[in-house]
C-alpha positions as a printed NumPy array, in Angstrom:
array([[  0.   ,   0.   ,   0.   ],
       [  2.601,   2.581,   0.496],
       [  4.504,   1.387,  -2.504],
       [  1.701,   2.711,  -4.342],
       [  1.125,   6.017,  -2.35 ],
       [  4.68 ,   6.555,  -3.468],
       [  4.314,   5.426,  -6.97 ],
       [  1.067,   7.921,  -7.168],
       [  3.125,  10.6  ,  -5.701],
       [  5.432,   9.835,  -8.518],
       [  2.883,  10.076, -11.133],
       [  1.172,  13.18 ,  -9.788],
       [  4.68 ,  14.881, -10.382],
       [  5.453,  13.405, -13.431],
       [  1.809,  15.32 , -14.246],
       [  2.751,  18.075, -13.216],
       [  5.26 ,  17.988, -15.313],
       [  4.36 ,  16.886, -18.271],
       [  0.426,  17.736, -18.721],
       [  0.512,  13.852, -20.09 ],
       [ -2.809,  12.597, -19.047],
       [ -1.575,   8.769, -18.914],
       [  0.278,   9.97 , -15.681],
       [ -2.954,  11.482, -14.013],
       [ -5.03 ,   8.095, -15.252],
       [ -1.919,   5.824, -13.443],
       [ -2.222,   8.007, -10.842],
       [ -6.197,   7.456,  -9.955],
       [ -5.958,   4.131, -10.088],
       [ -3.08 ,   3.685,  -7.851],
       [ -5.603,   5.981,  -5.681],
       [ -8.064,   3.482,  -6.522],
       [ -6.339,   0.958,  -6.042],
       [ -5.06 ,   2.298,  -1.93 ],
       [ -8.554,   3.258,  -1.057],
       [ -9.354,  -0.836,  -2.   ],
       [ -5.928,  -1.801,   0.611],
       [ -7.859,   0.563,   2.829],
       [-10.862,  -1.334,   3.595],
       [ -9.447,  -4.732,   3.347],
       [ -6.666,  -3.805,   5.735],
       [ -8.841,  -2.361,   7.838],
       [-11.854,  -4.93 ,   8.223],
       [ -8.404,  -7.762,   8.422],
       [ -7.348,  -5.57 ,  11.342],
       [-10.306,  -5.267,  12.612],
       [-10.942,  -9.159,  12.776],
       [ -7.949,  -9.574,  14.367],
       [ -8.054,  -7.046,  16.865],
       [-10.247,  -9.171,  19.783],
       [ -7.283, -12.075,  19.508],
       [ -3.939, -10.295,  19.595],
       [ -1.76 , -10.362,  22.222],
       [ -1.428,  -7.247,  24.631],
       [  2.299,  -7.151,  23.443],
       [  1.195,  -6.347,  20.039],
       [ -1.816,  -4.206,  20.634],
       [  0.525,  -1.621,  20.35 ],
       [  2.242,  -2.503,  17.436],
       [ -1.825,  -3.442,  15.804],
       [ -3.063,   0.407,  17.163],
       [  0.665,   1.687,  14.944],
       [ -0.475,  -0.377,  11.611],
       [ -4.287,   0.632,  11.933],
       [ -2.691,   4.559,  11.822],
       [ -0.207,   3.897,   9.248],
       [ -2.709,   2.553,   6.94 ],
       [ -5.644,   5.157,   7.425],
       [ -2.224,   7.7  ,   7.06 ],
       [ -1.075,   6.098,   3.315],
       [ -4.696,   6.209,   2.547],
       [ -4.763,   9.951,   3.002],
       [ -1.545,  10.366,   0.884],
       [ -4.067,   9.182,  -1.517],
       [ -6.264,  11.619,  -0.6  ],
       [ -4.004,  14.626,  -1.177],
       [ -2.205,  13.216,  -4.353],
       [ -5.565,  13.088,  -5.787],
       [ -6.466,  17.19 ,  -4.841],
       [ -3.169,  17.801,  -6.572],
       [ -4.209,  16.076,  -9.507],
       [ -7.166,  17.809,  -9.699],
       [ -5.601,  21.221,  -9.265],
       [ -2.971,  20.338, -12.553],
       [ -6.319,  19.568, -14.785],
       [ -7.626,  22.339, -13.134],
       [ -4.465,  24.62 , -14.428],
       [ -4.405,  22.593, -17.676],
       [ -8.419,  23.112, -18.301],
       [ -8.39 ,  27.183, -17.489],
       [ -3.935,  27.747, -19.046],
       [ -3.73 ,  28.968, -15.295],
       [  0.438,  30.056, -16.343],
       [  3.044,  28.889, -13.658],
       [  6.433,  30.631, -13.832],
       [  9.264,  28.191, -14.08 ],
       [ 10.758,  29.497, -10.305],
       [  6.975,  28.027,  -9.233],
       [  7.673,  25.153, -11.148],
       [ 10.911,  24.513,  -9.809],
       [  9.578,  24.882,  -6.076],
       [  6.858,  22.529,  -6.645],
       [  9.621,  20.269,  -7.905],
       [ 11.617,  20.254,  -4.874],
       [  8.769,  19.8  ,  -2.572],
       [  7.799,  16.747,  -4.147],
       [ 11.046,  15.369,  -4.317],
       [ 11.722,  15.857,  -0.285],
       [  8.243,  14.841,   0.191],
       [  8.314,  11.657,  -1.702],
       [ 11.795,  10.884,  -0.103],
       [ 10.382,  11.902,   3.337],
       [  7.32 ,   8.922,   2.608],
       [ 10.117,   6.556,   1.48 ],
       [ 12.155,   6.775,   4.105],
       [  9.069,   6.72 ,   6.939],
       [  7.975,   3.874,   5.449],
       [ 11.316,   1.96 ,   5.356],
       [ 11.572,   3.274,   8.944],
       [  8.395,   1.071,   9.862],
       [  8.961,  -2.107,   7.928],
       [ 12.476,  -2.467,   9.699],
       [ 11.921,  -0.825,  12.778],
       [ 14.833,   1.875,  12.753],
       [ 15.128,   4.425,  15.002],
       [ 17.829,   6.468,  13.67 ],
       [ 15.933,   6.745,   9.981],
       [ 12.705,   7.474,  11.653],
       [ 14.728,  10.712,  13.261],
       [ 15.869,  11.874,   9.572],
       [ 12.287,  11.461,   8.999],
       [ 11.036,  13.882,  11.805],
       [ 14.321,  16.422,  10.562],
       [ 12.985,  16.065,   7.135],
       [  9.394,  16.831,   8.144],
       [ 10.67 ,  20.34 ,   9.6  ],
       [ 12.519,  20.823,   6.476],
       [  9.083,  20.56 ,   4.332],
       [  6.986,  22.364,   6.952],
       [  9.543,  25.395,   6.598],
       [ 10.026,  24.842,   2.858],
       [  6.308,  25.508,   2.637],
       [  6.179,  28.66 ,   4.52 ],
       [  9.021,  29.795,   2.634],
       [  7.695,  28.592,  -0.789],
       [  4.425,  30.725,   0.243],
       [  5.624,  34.053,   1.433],
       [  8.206,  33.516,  -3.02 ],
       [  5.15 ,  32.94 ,  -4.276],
       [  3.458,  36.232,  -2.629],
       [  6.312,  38.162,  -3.674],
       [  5.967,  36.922,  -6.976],
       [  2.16 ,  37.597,  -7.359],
       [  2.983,  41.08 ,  -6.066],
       [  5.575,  41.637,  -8.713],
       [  3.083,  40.783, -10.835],
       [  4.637,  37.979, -12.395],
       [  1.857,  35.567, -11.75 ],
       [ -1.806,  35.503, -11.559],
       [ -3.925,  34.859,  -8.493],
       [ -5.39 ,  32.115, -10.052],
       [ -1.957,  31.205, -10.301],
       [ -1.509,  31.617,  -6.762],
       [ -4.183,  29.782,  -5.51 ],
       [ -3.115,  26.373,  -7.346],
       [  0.605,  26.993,  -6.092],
       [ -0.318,  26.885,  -2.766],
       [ -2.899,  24.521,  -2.931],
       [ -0.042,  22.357,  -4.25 ],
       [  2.054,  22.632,  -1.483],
       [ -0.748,  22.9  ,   1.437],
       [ -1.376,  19.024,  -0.015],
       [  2.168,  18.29 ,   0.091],
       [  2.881,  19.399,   3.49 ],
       [ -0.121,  17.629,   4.712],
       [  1.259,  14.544,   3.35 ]])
């Protein structure tokens, strides 16, 4: 399941990117396709729950959270899909600085998910710090992306229209 949330991720940049629609169409159906893990993970999990051990009720309560987390990665993949065929349907114009923000938000976000993820499945410690270090570094790569993209829109180099998919953008990316 996260494999997928990453390979969406993936897609929804390459999107982004490229205005090709095959990458939006992989992308829903790996969406598709996560919302599906969703509820059979969850009703497995759920059928389990009343004959684990108390040792691993803890470790049960952490999967239970991971998965409804990978299934909002879905979630938020799919908004920024939306918002590209929104800028594709109404030639909303991104400059290539926004472009190139956008760019590097994805990339340290879709490391970030990688790395949690590989952080879980072998129980390390050490990468799960990087991923709390790298978490700070997207929450203050947003507010910095946001206050460029102001000055930008003030400069008059970009529309509000503009704006408002730019930020939308990274709002879903620092959510995920």
């Amino acid at each position: 399941m996260g494999e997928l949330a990453i390979k969406g991720l993936e897609e929804t940049q390459q999107y982004l990117n490229t205005n090709l629609t095959k990458h939006s169409e992989i992308a829903y159906s790996l969406e598709n396709a996560i919302n599906n893990l969703d509820r059979k993970i969850t009703d497995y999990l759920v059928q389990v729950s009343s004959r684990i051990s108390e040792t691993d009720s803890e470790l049960h309560s952490s999967v239970v959270d991971i998965v409804r987390d990978i299934e909002r990665i879905g979630d938020h993949f799919e908004n920024i899909l939306e918002l590209i065929e929104y800028r594709i349907s109404n030639k909303v114009q991104l400059t290539d600085k926004a472009y190139e923000d956008l760019n590097n938000m994805f990339n340290l976000t879709t490391e970030t998910v990688t790395q949690a993820l590989e952080a879980f499945k072998n129980m390390d410690q050490e990468l799960a710090k990087s991923v709390i270090v790298k978490e700070d570094e997207i929450d203050s790569m947003e507010r910095k992306y946001r206050k460029r993209h102001i000055m930008r829109l003030n400069e008059g180099l970009c529309s509000g229209m503009a704006g408002i998919v730019f930020v939308d953008i990274i709002s879903n990316l620092e959510r995920i």
